[in-house]
Amino acid sequence: MSCWALVPLKARRFGKSRLAGVLDDAERASLVQSMLERVLAALADAREIDRIAVVCCEPERVPPAILSLPDSGQGLNDALAAGASRLWARGADELLVIHADLPLVRAADIDCFVRCGRSQGMALAADRHGSGTNALFVAGVTDFSFQFGAHSLSRHLAAAHARGIAPALPELDSLAFDIDTPADLACLPPAALAPTPHLRRSPTPCLITC
Ligand SMILES: Nc1nc2c(ncn2[C@@H]2O[C@H](COP(=O)(O)OP(=O)(O)OP(=O)(O)O)[C@@H](O)[C@H]2O)c(=O)[nH]1
Ligand SMILES: O=C(O)[C@H](O)COP(=O)(O)O
């Protein structure tokens, strides 16, 4: 069984645009980098995750131990669909799509989410407002149509139900808290902005950009 995590990362100049009123370019870049490192560290510590990939049009932002997948610039869902098809072609059995803007994410919650997903064939992690999708796990369904974007949770549920899948919807605080708006930022505990942990367990090295 090979479970891949796929993390989408938006181009530097466009990322976290909704925070432009409260953070300057350098501050937004620093926040994005810090959150990315936290998500990658949690994935590296998660027992249920075998391999990690980042889909991004800036491969220099992807740590060398992590597979970098290209983004052709057609938006989040196209980037994820293209990235996922590369991972299925590489022999992935399971796929966890998880956003890079989850500053509190914990390895234990990732493991719990994946295990819940295995029991149902799929899992969705709602954001704390109950409207967005912060993570999506799917086992073996290689052509699932990603529906990320505003209010994506109901679209993901509809797409799953149309295929006869009833996704698990585990409530895991660390997966529910994403940073989109100044109000989200105001809820971020100061400790979450402390220096980021290092990748403690190296995922299987993969130095190629494909
Ligand atoms: N590769 C890739 N990742 C994306 C793209 N759009 C969003 N993402 C990533 O998808 C996740 C969720 O993105 P959003 O919540 O929309 O965050 P954002 O786009 O950085 O923020 P805003 O600019 O304020 O909308 C984050 O990990 C983003 O970096 C895209 O076009 N390509
Ligand atoms: O929930 C989603 O599908 C994406 O993360 C985009 O939605 P957002 O408005 O919560 O960023």
PDB file of C-alpha atoms and ligand atoms in Angstrom:
ATOM      1  CA  MET A   1       0.000   0.000   0.000  1.00  0.00           C
ATOM      2  CA  SER A   2       1.465   3.363  -1.004  1.00  0.00           C
ATOM      3  CA  CYS A   3      -0.139   6.513   0.360  1.00  0.00           C
ATOM      4  CA  TRP A   4       1.036   9.750  -1.221  1.00  0.00           C
ATOM      5  CA  ALA A   5       0.411  13.223   0.158  1.00  0.00           C
ATOM      6  CA  LEU A   6      -0.023  15.940  -2.461  1.00  0.00           C
ATOM      7  CA  VAL A   7       0.355  19.561  -1.293  1.00  0.00           C
ATOM      8  CA  PRO A   8      -0.621  22.404  -3.636  1.00  0.00           C
ATOM      9  CA  LEU A   9       1.398  25.606  -3.349  1.00  0.00           C
ATOM     10  CA  LYS A  10       0.299  28.758  -5.131  1.00  0.00           C
ATOM     11  CA  ALA A  11       2.789  30.933  -7.028  1.00  0.00           C
ATOM     12  CA  ARG A  12       4.620  33.282  -4.661  1.00  0.00           C
ATOM     13  CA  ARG A  13       3.304  36.506  -6.157  1.00  0.00           C
ATOM     14  CA  PHE A  14      -0.341  35.388  -5.915  1.00  0.00           C
ATOM     15  CA  GLY A  15      -0.359  33.546  -2.560  1.00  0.00           C
ATOM     16  CA  LYS A  16      -2.491  34.692   0.356  1.00  0.00           C
ATOM     17  CA  SER A  17      -3.825  37.705  -1.521  1.00  0.00           C
ATOM     18  CA  ARG A  18      -6.641  38.115   1.013  1.00  0.00           C
ATOM     19  CA  LEU A  19      -4.027  39.055   3.594  1.00  0.00           C
ATOM     20  CA  ALA A  20      -2.558  41.867   1.487  1.00  0.00           C
ATOM     21  CA  GLY A  21      -4.332  44.484   3.604  1.00  0.00           C
ATOM     22  CA  VAL A  22      -2.633  43.380   6.828  1.00  0.00           C
ATOM     23  CA  LEU A  23       0.702  41.852   5.746  1.00  0.00           C
ATOM     24  CA  ASP A  24       3.198  43.200   3.254  1.00  0.00           C
ATOM     25  CA  ASP A  25       4.722  41.002   0.538  1.00  0.00           C
ATOM     26  CA  ALA A  26       7.652  39.858   2.687  1.00  0.00           C
ATOM     27  CA  GLU A  27       5.421  39.072   5.664  1.00  0.00           C
ATOM     28  CA  ARG A  28       3.028  37.066   3.513  1.00  0.00           C
ATOM     29  CA  ALA A  29       5.914  35.155   1.956  1.00  0.00           C
ATOM     30  CA  SER A  30       7.304  34.384   5.408  1.00  0.00           C
ATOM     31  CA  LEU A  31       3.908  33.202   6.688  1.00  0.00           C
ATOM     32  CA  VAL A  32       3.371  30.997   3.637  1.00  0.00           C
ATOM     33  CA  GLN A  33       6.839  29.471   4.019  1.00  0.00           C
ATOM     34  CA  SER A  34       6.332  28.843   7.725  1.00  0.00           C
ATOM     35  CA  MET A  35       2.982  27.138   7.163  1.00  0.00           C
ATOM     36  CA  LEU A  36       4.378  25.053   4.303  1.00  0.00           C
ATOM     37  CA  GLU A  37       7.224  23.828   6.500  1.00  0.00           C
ATOM     38  CA  ARG A  38       4.806  22.885   9.258  1.00  0.00           C
ATOM     39  CA  VAL A  39       2.577  20.927   6.895  1.00  0.00           C
ATOM     40  CA  LEU A  40       5.553  19.112   5.366  1.00  0.00           C
ATOM     41  CA  ALA A  41       7.003  18.324   8.807  1.00  0.00           C
ATOM     42  CA  ALA A  42       3.676  16.913   9.996  1.00  0.00           C
ATOM     43  CA  LEU A  43       3.378  14.801   6.850  1.00  0.00           C
ATOM     44  CA  ALA A  44       6.916  13.512   7.318  1.00  0.00           C
ATOM     45  CA  ASP A  45       6.029  12.491  10.887  1.00  0.00           C
ATOM     46  CA  ALA A  46       2.718  10.894   9.938  1.00  0.00           C
ATOM     47  CA  ARG A  47       2.936   7.097  10.012  1.00  0.00           C
ATOM     48  CA  GLU A  48       0.255   6.569   7.363  1.00  0.00           C
ATOM     49  CA  ILE A  49       1.990   8.739   4.730  1.00  0.00           C
ATOM     50  CA  ASP A  50       4.619   7.026   2.598  1.00  0.00           C
ATOM     51  CA  ARG A  51       5.604   9.728   0.133  1.00  0.00           C
ATOM     52  CA  ILE A  52       5.122  13.494  -0.228  1.00  0.00           C
ATOM     53  CA  ALA A  53       4.790  15.659  -3.339  1.00  0.00           C
ATOM     54  CA  VAL A  54       4.261  19.391  -3.794  1.00  0.00           C
ATOM     55  CA  VAL A  55       2.644  20.785  -6.931  1.00  0.00           C
ATOM     56  CA  CYS A  56       3.950  24.269  -7.609  1.00  0.00           C
ATOM     57  CA  CYS A  57       5.232  26.337 -10.516  1.00  0.00           C
ATOM     58  CA  GLU A  58       8.331  27.271  -8.444  1.00  0.00           C
ATOM     59  CA  PRO A  59      10.283  24.038  -7.852  1.00  0.00           C
ATOM     60  CA  GLU A  60      12.997  25.888  -5.949  1.00  0.00           C
ATOM     61  CA  ARG A  61      10.507  26.262  -3.086  1.00  0.00           C
ATOM     62  CA  VAL A  62      10.177  22.495  -2.679  1.00  0.00           C
ATOM     63  CA  PRO A  63      12.660  20.835  -0.272  1.00  0.00           C
ATOM     64  CA  PRO A  64      14.993  18.395  -2.041  1.00  0.00           C
ATOM     65  CA  ALA A  65      13.643  15.325  -0.242  1.00  0.00           C
ATOM     66  CA  ILE A  66      10.144  15.968  -1.571  1.00  0.00           C
ATOM     67  CA  LEU A  67       8.865  15.298  -5.054  1.00  0.00           C
ATOM     68  CA  SER A  68       8.233  18.495  -6.975  1.00  0.00           C
ATOM     69  CA  LEU A  69       5.448  18.383  -9.562  1.00  0.00           C
ATOM     70  CA  PRO A  70       4.861  21.139 -12.107  1.00  0.00           C
ATOM     71  CA  ASP A  71       1.885  23.478 -12.170  1.00  0.00           C
ATOM     72  CA  SER A  72       0.878  24.618 -15.631  1.00  0.00           C
ATOM     73  CA  GLY A  73      -0.901  27.683 -14.259  1.00  0.00           C
ATOM     74  CA  GLN A  74      -4.493  26.701 -14.995  1.00  0.00           C
ATOM     75  CA  GLY A  75      -5.665  26.959 -11.388  1.00  0.00           C
ATOM     76  CA  LEU A  76      -5.770  24.797  -8.286  1.00  0.00           C
ATOM     77  CA  ASN A  77      -8.031  21.991  -9.519  1.00  0.00           C
ATOM     78  CA  ASP A  78      -6.118  21.513 -12.782  1.00  0.00           C
ATOM     79  CA  ALA A  79      -2.802  21.521 -10.916  1.00  0.00           C
ATOM     80  CA  LEU A  80      -4.088  18.893  -8.496  1.00  0.00           C
ATOM     81  CA  ALA A  81      -5.603  16.741 -11.239  1.00  0.00           C
ATOM     82  CA  ALA A  82      -2.339  16.743 -13.186  1.00  0.00           C
ATOM     83  CA  GLY A  83      -0.288  16.099 -10.047  1.00  0.00           C
ATOM     84  CA  ALA A  84      -2.577  13.289  -8.899  1.00  0.00           C
ATOM     85  CA  SER A  85      -2.457  11.541 -12.258  1.00  0.00           C
ATOM     86  CA  ARG A  86       1.357  11.525 -12.065  1.00  0.00           C
ATOM     87  CA  LEU A  87       1.179   9.966  -8.611  1.00  0.00           C
ATOM     88  CA  TRP A  88      -1.348   7.290  -9.652  1.00  0.00           C
ATOM     89  CA  ALA A  89       0.958   6.530 -12.596  1.00  0.00           C
ATOM     90  CA  ARG A  90       3.848   6.137 -10.145  1.00  0.00           C
ATOM     91  CA  GLY A  91       1.929   3.437  -8.294  1.00  0.00           C
ATOM     92  CA  ALA A  92       0.080   5.384  -5.611  1.00  0.00           C
ATOM     93  CA  ASP A  93      -2.751   3.369  -4.052  1.00  0.00           C
ATOM     94  CA  GLU A  94      -4.057   6.220  -1.925  1.00  0.00           C
ATOM     95  CA  LEU A  95      -3.907   9.989  -2.165  1.00  0.00           C
ATOM     96  CA  LEU A  96      -4.119  12.684   0.497  1.00  0.00           C
ATOM     97  CA  VAL A  97      -4.529  16.200  -0.880  1.00  0.00           C
ATOM     98  CA  ILE A  98      -3.733  18.635   1.907  1.00  0.00           C
ATOM     99  CA  HIS A  99      -3.403  22.397   1.723  1.00  0.00           C
ATOM    100  CA  ALA A 100      -0.211  24.234   2.633  1.00  0.00           C
ATOM    101  CA  ASP A 101      -1.954  26.827   4.819  1.00  0.00           C
ATOM    102  CA  LEU A 102      -2.694  24.744   7.927  1.00  0.00           C
ATOM    103  CA  PRO A 103      -0.342  26.179  10.583  1.00  0.00           C
ATOM    104  CA  LEU A 104      -1.547  23.952  13.442  1.00  0.00           C
ATOM    105  CA  VAL A 105      -1.632  20.650  11.584  1.00  0.00           C
ATOM    106  CA  ARG A 106      -0.504  17.592  13.601  1.00  0.00           C
ATOM    107  CA  ALA A 107       0.856  14.275  12.372  1.00  0.00           C
ATOM    108  CA  ALA A 108      -1.533  12.375  14.654  1.00  0.00           C
ATOM    109  CA  ASP A 109      -4.520  14.111  13.071  1.00  0.00           C
ATOM    110  CA  ILE A 110      -3.225  13.347   9.580  1.00  0.00           C
ATOM    111  CA  ASP A 111      -2.947   9.675  10.573  1.00  0.00           C
ATOM    112  CA  CYS A 112      -6.437   9.692  12.048  1.00  0.00           C
ATOM    113  CA  PHE A 113      -7.825  11.361   8.924  1.00  0.00           C
ATOM    114  CA  VAL A 114      -6.201   8.798   6.619  1.00  0.00           C
ATOM    115  CA  ARG A 115      -7.438   5.879   8.721  1.00  0.00           C
ATOM    116  CA  CYS A 116     -10.994   7.277   8.690  1.00  0.00           C
ATOM    117  CA  GLY A 117     -10.708   7.683   4.931  1.00  0.00           C
ATOM    118  CA  ARG A 118      -9.644   4.064   4.489  1.00  0.00           C
ATOM    119  CA  SER A 119     -12.748   2.872   6.310  1.00  0.00           C
ATOM    120  CA  GLN A 120     -15.039   4.723   3.869  1.00  0.00           C
ATOM    121  CA  GLY A 121     -12.894   4.919   0.742  1.00  0.00           C
ATOM    122  CA  MET A 122     -12.708   8.679   1.087  1.00  0.00           C
ATOM    123  CA  ALA A 123     -12.474  11.432   3.704  1.00  0.00           C
ATOM    124  CA  LEU A 124     -12.991  15.171   3.671  1.00  0.00           C
ATOM    125  CA  ALA A 125     -11.644  17.673   6.215  1.00  0.00           C
ATOM    126  CA  ALA A 126     -13.934  20.687   6.421  1.00  0.00           C
ATOM    127  CA  ASP A 127     -12.546  24.072   7.328  1.00  0.00           C
ATOM    128  CA  ARG A 128     -13.726  25.519  10.645  1.00  0.00           C
ATOM    129  CA  HIS A 129     -16.544  27.358   8.877  1.00  0.00           C
ATOM    130  CA  GLY A 130     -17.881  24.113   7.457  1.00  0.00           C
ATOM    131  CA  SER A 131     -17.713  25.373   3.873  1.00  0.00           C
ATOM    132  CA  GLY A 132     -14.214  24.763   2.505  1.00  0.00           C
ATOM    133  CA  THR A 133     -12.178  21.577   2.146  1.00  0.00           C
ATOM    134  CA  ASN A 134      -8.747  21.597   3.779  1.00  0.00           C
ATOM    135  CA  ALA A 135      -7.855  17.977   3.041  1.00  0.00           C
ATOM    136  CA  LEU A 136      -9.232  15.183   0.897  1.00  0.00           C
ATOM    137  CA  PHE A 137      -8.272  11.513   1.045  1.00  0.00           C
ATOM    138  CA  VAL A 138      -9.212   9.042  -1.637  1.00  0.00           C
ATOM    139  CA  ALA A 139      -8.296   5.389  -2.052  1.00  0.00           C
ATOM    140  CA  GLY A 140      -8.028   3.956  -5.518  1.00  0.00           C
ATOM    141  CA  VAL A 141     -10.370   6.410  -7.280  1.00  0.00           C
ATOM    142  CA  THR A 142      -7.925   7.732  -9.839  1.00  0.00           C
ATOM    143  CA  ASP A 143     -10.288  10.090 -11.644  1.00  0.00           C
ATOM    144  CA  PHE A 144     -11.984  11.937  -8.794  1.00  0.00           C
ATOM    145  CA  SER A 145     -12.929  15.415  -9.950  1.00  0.00           C
ATOM    146  CA  PHE A 146     -11.439  17.941  -7.528  1.00  0.00           C
ATOM    147  CA  GLN A 147     -13.801  20.790  -6.705  1.00  0.00           C
ATOM    148  CA  PHE A 148     -11.595  23.059  -4.598  1.00  0.00           C
ATOM    149  CA  GLY A 149     -12.527  26.713  -4.371  1.00  0.00           C
ATOM    150  CA  ALA A 150     -14.934  28.696  -2.245  1.00  0.00           C
ATOM    151  CA  HIS A 151     -17.593  26.497  -0.580  1.00  0.00           C
ATOM    152  CA  SER A 152     -15.969  23.369  -1.957  1.00  0.00           C
ATOM    153  CA  LEU A 153     -17.145  20.982   0.754  1.00  0.00           C
ATOM    154  CA  SER A 154     -20.680  20.600  -0.593  1.00  0.00           C
ATOM    155  CA  ARG A 155     -19.345  20.099  -4.126  1.00  0.00           C
ATOM    156  CA  HIS A 156     -16.907  17.430  -2.946  1.00  0.00           C
ATOM    157  CA  LEU A 157     -19.718  15.675  -1.093  1.00  0.00           C
ATOM    158  CA  ALA A 158     -21.923  15.783  -4.173  1.00  0.00           C
ATOM    159  CA  ALA A 159     -19.134  14.455  -6.410  1.00  0.00           C
ATOM    160  CA  ALA A 160     -18.492  11.615  -3.960  1.00  0.00           C
ATOM    161  CA  HIS A 161     -22.162  10.726  -3.595  1.00  0.00           C
ATOM    162  CA  ALA A 162     -22.529  10.688  -7.378  1.00  0.00           C
ATOM    163  CA  ARG A 163     -19.960   7.885  -7.366  1.00  0.00           C
ATOM    164  CA  GLY A 164     -21.667   5.992  -4.551  1.00  0.00           C
ATOM    165  CA  ILE A 165     -19.076   7.020  -1.949  1.00  0.00           C
ATOM    166  CA  ALA A 166     -20.066   8.330   1.488  1.00  0.00           C
ATOM    167  CA  PRO A 167     -16.929  10.100   2.679  1.00  0.00           C
ATOM    168  CA  ALA A 168     -15.812  10.105   6.279  1.00  0.00           C
ATOM    169  CA  LEU A 169     -16.008  13.608   7.785  1.00  0.00           C
ATOM    170  CA  PRO A 170     -13.758  13.421  10.844  1.00  0.00           C
ATOM    171  CA  GLU A 171     -13.668  16.576  12.962  1.00  0.00           C
ATOM    172  CA  LEU A 172      -9.996  17.257  13.620  1.00  0.00           C
ATOM    173  CA  ASP A 173      -9.170  20.725  14.899  1.00  0.00           C
ATOM    174  CA  SER A 174      -5.684  20.905  13.447  1.00  0.00           C
ATOM    175  CA  LEU A 175      -7.001  20.132   9.970  1.00  0.00           C
ATOM    176  CA  ALA A 176      -9.901  22.565  10.252  1.00  0.00           C
ATOM    177  CA  PHE A 177      -7.845  25.690  10.869  1.00  0.00           C
ATOM    178  CA  ASP A 178      -6.601  27.276   7.650  1.00  0.00           C
ATOM    179  CA  ILE A 179      -5.399  30.823   7.195  1.00  0.00           C
ATOM    180  CA  ASP A 180      -7.313  32.731   4.545  1.00  0.00           C
ATOM    181  CA  THR A 181      -8.383  36.060   6.025  1.00  0.00           C
ATOM    182  CA  PRO A 182      -7.220  38.635   8.579  1.00  0.00           C
ATOM    183  CA  ALA A 183      -9.792  37.171  10.974  1.00  0.00           C
ATOM    184  CA  ASP A 184      -8.129  33.744  10.660  1.00  0.00           C
ATOM    185  CA  LEU A 185      -4.754  35.352  11.300  1.00  0.00           C
ATOM    186  CA  ALA A 186      -6.085  36.992  14.456  1.00  0.00           C
ATOM    187  CA  CYS A 187      -7.025  33.526  15.770  1.00  0.00           C
ATOM    188  CA  LEU A 188      -3.544  32.116  15.229  1.00  0.00           C
ATOM    189  CA  PRO A 189      -1.838  31.437  18.595  1.00  0.00           C
ATOM    190  CA  PRO A 190       1.516  33.308  18.830  1.00  0.00           C
ATOM    191  CA  ALA A 191       3.363  29.997  19.362  1.00  0.00           C
ATOM    192  CA  ALA A 192       2.277  28.914  15.908  1.00  0.00           C
ATOM    193  CA  LEU A 193       4.579  31.563  14.458  1.00  0.00           C
ATOM    194  CA  ALA A 194       7.631  30.265  16.351  1.00  0.00           C
ATOM    195  CA  PRO A 195      10.494  28.790  14.300  1.00  0.00           C
ATOM    196  CA  THR A 196       9.297  25.784  12.398  1.00  0.00           C
ATOM    197  CA  PRO A 197      10.258  22.213  13.260  1.00  0.00           C
ATOM    198  CA  HIS A 198      12.686  20.420  11.011  1.00  0.00           C
ATOM    199  CA  LEU A 199      11.627  17.481   8.928  1.00  0.00           C
ATOM    200  CA  ARG A 200      12.252  14.780  11.528  1.00  0.00           C
ATOM    201  CA  ARG A 201      11.738  11.710   9.370  1.00  0.00           C
ATOM    202  CA  SER A 202      12.976  12.004   5.822  1.00  0.00           C
ATOM    203  CA  PRO A 203      10.467  10.677   3.354  1.00  0.00           C
ATOM    204  CA  THR A 204      11.874   8.406   0.674  1.00  0.00           C
ATOM    205  CA  PRO A 205      14.272  10.706  -1.194  1.00  0.00           C
ATOM    206  CA  CYS A 206      13.121  11.693  -4.613  1.00  0.00           C
ATOM    207  CA  LEU A 207      15.182  14.344  -6.287  1.00  0.00           C
ATOM    208  CA  ILE A 208      13.596  14.407  -9.692  1.00  0.00           C
ATOM    209  CA  THR A 209      11.178  17.028 -10.909  1.00  0.00           C
ATOM    210  CA  CYS A 210       8.678  15.300 -13.141  1.00  0.00           C
TER     211      CYS A 210
HETATM  212  N1  LIG B   1      -0.248  24.624  -7.172  1.00  0.00           N
HETATM  213  C1  LIG B   1      -1.252  25.479  -6.883  1.00  0.00           C
HETATM  214  N2  LIG B   1      -1.656  25.650  -5.604  1.00  0.00           N
HETATM  215  C2  LIG B   1      -2.654  26.532  -5.362  1.00  0.00           C
HETATM  216  C3  LIG B   1      -3.275  27.278  -6.380  1.00  0.00           C
HETATM  217  N3  LIG B   1      -4.231  28.067  -5.802  1.00  0.00           N
HETATM  218  C4  LIG B   1      -4.187  27.801  -4.478  1.00  0.00           C
HETATM  219  N4  LIG B   1      -3.227  26.896  -4.201  1.00  0.00           N
HETATM  220  C5  LIG B   1      -2.896  26.317  -2.895  1.00  0.00           C
HETATM  221  O1  LIG B   1      -4.092  25.704  -2.427  1.00  0.00           O
HETATM  222  C6  LIG B   1      -4.211  25.855  -1.034  1.00  0.00           C
HETATM  223  C7  LIG B   1      -5.492  26.606  -0.691  1.00  0.00           C
HETATM  224  O2  LIG B   1      -5.411  27.864  -1.311  1.00  0.00           O
HETATM  225  P1  LIG B   1      -6.281  29.087  -0.835  1.00  0.00           P
HETATM  226  O3  LIG B   1      -6.950  28.835   0.456  1.00  0.00           O
HETATM  227  O4  LIG B   1      -7.133  29.500  -1.959  1.00  0.00           O
HETATM  228  O5  LIG B   1      -5.109  30.117  -0.479  1.00  0.00           O
HETATM  229  P2  LIG B   1      -4.415  31.219  -1.365  1.00  0.00           P
HETATM  230  O6  LIG B   1      -4.824  31.025  -2.775  1.00  0.00           O
HETATM  231  O7  LIG B   1      -2.970  31.217  -1.073  1.00  0.00           O
HETATM  232  O8  LIG B   1      -5.051  32.544  -0.754  1.00  0.00           O
HETATM  233  P3  LIG B   1      -5.815  33.734  -1.539  1.00  0.00           P
HETATM  234  O9  LIG B   1      -4.856  34.302  -2.545  1.00  0.00           O
HETATM  235  O10 LIG B   1      -6.128  34.690  -0.447  1.00  0.00           O
HETATM  236  O11 LIG B   1      -7.032  33.114  -2.165  1.00  0.00           O
HETATM  237  C8  LIG B   1      -2.942  26.545  -0.568  1.00  0.00           C
HETATM  238  O12 LIG B   1      -2.022  25.522  -0.223  1.00  0.00           O
HETATM  239  C9  LIG B   1      -2.497  27.296  -1.818  1.00  0.00           C
HETATM  240  O13 LIG B   1      -1.106  27.539  -1.824  1.00  0.00           O
HETATM  241  C10 LIG B   1      -2.831  27.074  -7.725  1.00  0.00           C
HETATM  242  O14 LIG B   1      -3.321  27.671  -8.691  1.00  0.00           O
HETATM  243  N5  LIG B   1      -1.826  26.174  -7.914  1.00  0.00           N
HETATM  244  O1  LIG B   2     -11.756  25.133   0.491  1.00  0.00           O
HETATM  245  C1  LIG B   2     -11.235  25.081  -0.602  1.00  0.00           C
HETATM  246  O2  LIG B   2     -11.629  24.344  -1.491  1.00  0.00           O
HETATM  247  C2  LIG B   2     -10.028  25.938  -0.890  1.00  0.00           C
HETATM  248  O3  LIG B   2      -9.154  25.916   0.181  1.00  0.00           O
HETATM  249  C3  LIG B   2     -10.388  27.341  -1.184  1.00  0.00           C
HETATM  250  O4  LIG B   2     -11.349  27.812  -0.310  1.00  0.00           O
HETATM  251  P1  LIG B   2     -10.997  28.961   0.785  1.00  0.00           P
HETATM  252  O5  LIG B   2     -11.890  30.092   0.452  1.00  0.00           O
HETATM  253  O6  LIG B   2     -11.287  28.351   2.117  1.00  0.00           O
HETATM  254  O7  LIG B   2      -9.545  29.272   0.622  1.00  0.00           O
END
